[in-house]
Short mmCIF file of C-alpha atoms in Angstrom, two decimals:
data_model
loop_
_atom_site.label_atom_id
_atom_site.label_comp_id
_atom_site.label_asym_id
_atom_site.label_seq_id
_atom_site.Cartn_x
_atom_site.Cartn_y
_atom_site.Cartn_z
CA MET A 1 0.01 -0.30 -0.19
CA ILE A 2 1.10 3.30 -0.83
CA SER A 3 1.75 5.71 1.96
CA THR A 4 -0.65 8.80 1.95
CA GLN A 5 1.16 10.43 4.76
CA HIS A 6 4.06 12.69 3.59
CA LYS A 7 6.56 14.93 5.66
CA GLU A 8 5.51 18.08 4.01
CA GLN A 9 1.96 17.32 5.41
CA ARG A 10 0.49 19.60 8.15
CA VAL A 11 -2.09 17.44 10.31
CA ALA A 12 -4.17 18.29 13.54
CA VAL A 13 -5.57 15.60 15.61
CA PHE A 14 -8.86 15.51 17.73
CA VAL A 15 -9.74 13.12 20.24
CA ASP A 16 -13.19 12.32 21.43
CA VAL A 17 -12.02 10.95 24.91
CA GLN A 18 -15.28 9.73 26.22
CA ASN A 19 -16.32 7.81 22.88
CA MET A 20 -12.70 6.32 22.71
CA TYR A 21 -13.01 5.57 26.50
CA TYR A 22 -16.28 3.84 26.74
CA SER A 23 -15.70 1.83 23.34
CA ALA A 24 -12.43 0.31 24.70
CA LYS A 25 -14.28 -0.19 28.17
CA ASN A 26 -17.32 -1.86 26.60
CA LEU A 27 -15.64 -3.86 24.05
CA TYR A 28 -12.32 -5.05 25.68
CA GLY A 29 -12.57 -3.93 29.41
CA ALA A 30 -9.37 -1.82 28.67
CA LYS A 31 -8.09 1.65 28.29
CA VAL A 32 -6.72 3.31 25.50
CA ASP A 33 -2.90 4.22 24.96
CA PHE A 34 -3.53 7.83 23.97
CA SER A 35 0.29 8.40 23.32
CA ARG A 36 0.47 5.15 20.64
CA VAL A 37 -2.73 6.90 19.02
CA LEU A 38 -0.97 10.24 18.28
CA ASN A 39 2.09 8.79 17.10
CA LEU A 40 0.03 6.67 14.94
CA ALA A 41 -1.88 9.92 13.59
CA VAL A 42 0.81 12.25 13.21
CA GLY A 43 3.49 9.49 11.43
CA PRO A 44 6.15 11.29 9.57
CA ARG A 45 4.04 14.60 9.20
CA ARG A 46 4.57 18.05 10.85
CA LEU A 47 1.62 18.16 13.66
CA VAL A 48 0.09 21.45 13.95
CA ARG A 49 -2.18 20.69 16.94
CA ALA A 50 -3.52 17.75 18.85
CA PHE A 51 -6.55 18.08 20.94
CA THR A 52 -8.23 15.95 23.49
CA TYR A 53 -12.14 16.85 24.63
CA VAL A 54 -12.54 15.51 28.08
CA ILE A 55 -15.60 16.12 30.71
CA ARG A 56 -14.86 16.75 34.36
CA ALA A 57 -16.93 14.51 36.63
CA ASP A 58 -14.81 14.70 39.93
CA VAL A 59 -14.10 10.78 39.81
CA GLY A 60 -11.37 8.91 40.55
CA ALA A 61 -7.62 10.32 38.99
CA GLU A 62 -9.06 12.19 36.34
CA ARG A 63 -6.59 14.95 37.13
CA GLU A 64 -3.60 13.06 36.73
CA PHE A 65 -5.33 11.44 33.47
CA PHE A 66 -5.42 14.93 32.06
CA GLU A 67 -2.18 15.89 32.98
CA ALA A 68 -0.56 12.82 31.29
CA LEU A 69 -2.55 13.42 28.31
CA HIS A 70 -1.00 17.22 28.24
CA LYS A 71 2.51 15.47 29.02
CA ILE A 72 1.95 13.39 25.64
CA GLY A 73 1.29 16.44 23.67
CA TYR A 74 -2.13 16.94 23.68
CA GLU A 75 -3.80 20.31 24.52
CA VAL A 76 -6.79 19.12 27.09
CA ARG A 77 -10.08 20.56 26.46
CA GLU A 78 -12.06 20.32 29.76
CA LYS A 79 -15.97 20.66 30.09
CA GLU A 80 -17.79 20.15 33.46
CA LEU A 81 -20.43 17.23 33.56
CA GLN A 82 -24.02 18.85 33.25
CA ILE A 83 -26.59 17.71 35.69
CA PHE A 84 -29.87 18.72 35.00
CA PHE A 85 -33.06 18.81 37.51
CA GLY A 86 -34.32 15.22 37.77
CA GLY A 87 -30.75 13.50 37.46
CA SER A 88 -30.25 13.58 33.75
CA LYS A 89 -26.61 14.44 32.74
CA LYS A 90 -25.12 15.54 29.43
CA GLY A 91 -21.22 15.78 28.76
CA ASP A 92 -20.31 16.17 25.32
CA TRP A 93 -17.67 17.87 23.01
CA ASP A 94 -19.26 17.88 19.61
CA VAL A 95 -19.76 21.79 19.01
CA GLY A 96 -16.23 22.59 20.54
CA LEU A 97 -14.41 19.85 18.62
CA CYS A 98 -16.03 21.10 15.27
CA MET A 99 -15.16 24.51 15.92
CA ASP A 100 -11.54 24.07 16.69
CA ALA A 101 -11.61 21.84 13.52
CA VAL A 102 -13.44 24.61 11.40
CA ARG A 103 -10.88 27.00 12.94
CA LEU A 104 -7.63 24.98 11.79
CA ILE A 105 -8.95 23.81 8.30
CA PRO A 106 -6.97 26.67 6.46
CA LYS A 107 -3.86 25.90 8.15
CA ILE A 108 -3.74 22.08 7.97
CA ASP A 109 -3.47 19.43 4.86
CA ALA A 110 -4.59 16.67 6.80
CA MET A 111 -7.27 16.17 10.04
CA VAL A 112 -7.45 13.01 12.11
CA LEU A 113 -10.27 12.36 13.87
CA VAL A 114 -10.15 9.89 16.94
CA SER A 115 -13.67 8.97 17.33
CA GLY A 116 -16.03 6.73 16.00
CA ASP A 117 -19.49 9.03 16.41
CA GLY A 118 -21.57 9.57 13.34
CA ASP A 119 -22.08 13.28 14.61
CA TYR A 120 -18.84 14.25 12.95
CA THR A 121 -19.90 13.31 9.37
CA ASP A 122 -20.61 16.74 8.38
CA LEU A 123 -17.24 18.25 9.75
CA LEU A 124 -15.45 15.57 7.53
CA GLU A 125 -17.58 16.45 4.76
CA TYR A 126 -16.94 20.17 5.08
CA ALA A 127 -13.38 19.44 5.78
CA ARG A 128 -13.12 17.51 2.54
CA SER A 129 -15.08 20.38 0.55
CA GLN A 130 -12.22 22.66 1.68
CA GLY A 131 -9.32 20.39 0.45
CA VAL A 132 -8.50 18.61 3.84
CA ARG A 133 -7.47 15.20 3.74
CA THR A 134 -9.73 13.21 6.56
CA GLU A 135 -8.87 10.30 8.67
CA VAL A 136 -10.38 8.45 11.44
CA ILE A 137 -9.09 6.33 14.09
CA ALA A 138 -12.01 4.36 16.13
CA PHE A 139 -13.20 0.59 16.82
CA SER A 140 -15.64 -0.24 13.49
CA LYS A 141 -17.78 -1.92 16.02
CA THR A 142 -18.89 0.79 18.00
CA GLY A 143 -18.28 3.34 14.98
CA SER A 144 -20.57 4.83 12.71
CA SER A 145 -20.65 3.18 9.04
CA ARG A 146 -21.64 6.29 7.57
CA LEU A 147 -18.66 8.43 9.16
CA PHE A 148 -16.05 5.11 7.99
CA GLY A 149 -17.66 5.78 4.46
CA ILE A 150 -16.70 9.15 4.19
CA ALA A 151 -13.36 9.39 5.57
CA ASP A 152 -10.32 9.16 3.09
CA GLN A 153 -8.79 6.58 5.51
CA ILE A 154 -9.55 4.84 8.55
CA THR A 155 -7.91 2.71 10.77
CA ASP A 156 -9.88 0.36 12.56
CA MET A 157 -8.89 -0.19 16.08
CA CYS A 158 -10.43 -3.30 16.49
CA GLU A 159 -8.23 -5.07 13.41
CA ALA A 160 -5.34 -4.64 16.05
CA PRO A 161 -6.60 -3.69 19.54
CA GLU A 162 -3.32 -4.51 21.01
CA LYS A 163 -1.74 -1.88 19.44
CA PHE A 164 -3.92 0.62 20.98
CA LEU A 165 -4.85 -0.46 24.34
CA ILE A 166 -2.90 -0.71 27.67
CA GLY A 167 -2.78 -3.71 29.76
CA LYS A 168 -4.09 -6.22 27.20
CA SER A 169 -2.36 -8.86 25.57
CA LYS A 170 -2.77 -10.08 21.90
CA PHE A 171 -3.92 -13.76 23.20
CA THR A 172 -6.18 -12.11 25.48
CA LEU A 173 -7.75 -9.99 23.24
CA LEU A 174 -7.99 -12.70 20.36
CA ASN A 175 -9.50 -15.06 22.50
CA GLY A 176 -12.05 -12.92 24.34
CA PHE A 177 -10.74 -13.61 27.95
CA ASN A 178 -11.51 -10.07 28.64
CA SER A 179 -14.72 -10.53 30.28
CA PRO A 180 -15.20 -11.81 33.67
CA ALA A 181 -17.44 -14.55 32.28
CA ASN A 182 -14.35 -15.86 30.27
CA VAL A 183 -11.84 -15.92 32.98
CA ASN A 184 -10.72 -19.60 34.17
CA THR A 185 -8.86 -19.82 37.43
CA PRO A 186 -6.17 -22.24 37.24
CA ALA A 187 -6.08 -25.14 39.10
CA LYS A 188 -3.98 -25.54 42.22
CA SER A 189 -1.78 -28.38 42.12
#
């Protein structure tokens, strides 16, 4: 396959952390290695900017996670989890991610969206209409086929999940030992 990544290309990366987090958790019981994702997304090209979009929910070690994303090289965009009367919750960055991308389109040759969310289909269509190459990195099993159909290039994280996940071996992922129902305790001799 001929590489479509060239060192002269200016690239921006946009990561929908919630989408990636829940996809990895639900499919593999694992976490995404965002450092590996960034390295793959950029390749030999010139990185203009890389953003992660996160929701603050004041749970666990999220501050340390956000700082780790920053150390990797991401600009971390944070938003509070909204809790409405009656207990319903909302936390998404769809509009914010799109606005950042639209602002950068004149300054980049390629945009990499790390999300399988079909809400970004219009964004990819717009970027392509402006001559920007569109690439998607996501899990096909939880992603939008419409989004994948529009992108110039798709990296399906389900094809080699061990390359993108933390703490899961290839054997475990291939043989389905990630769920508690499949765990076998070895017999003691």
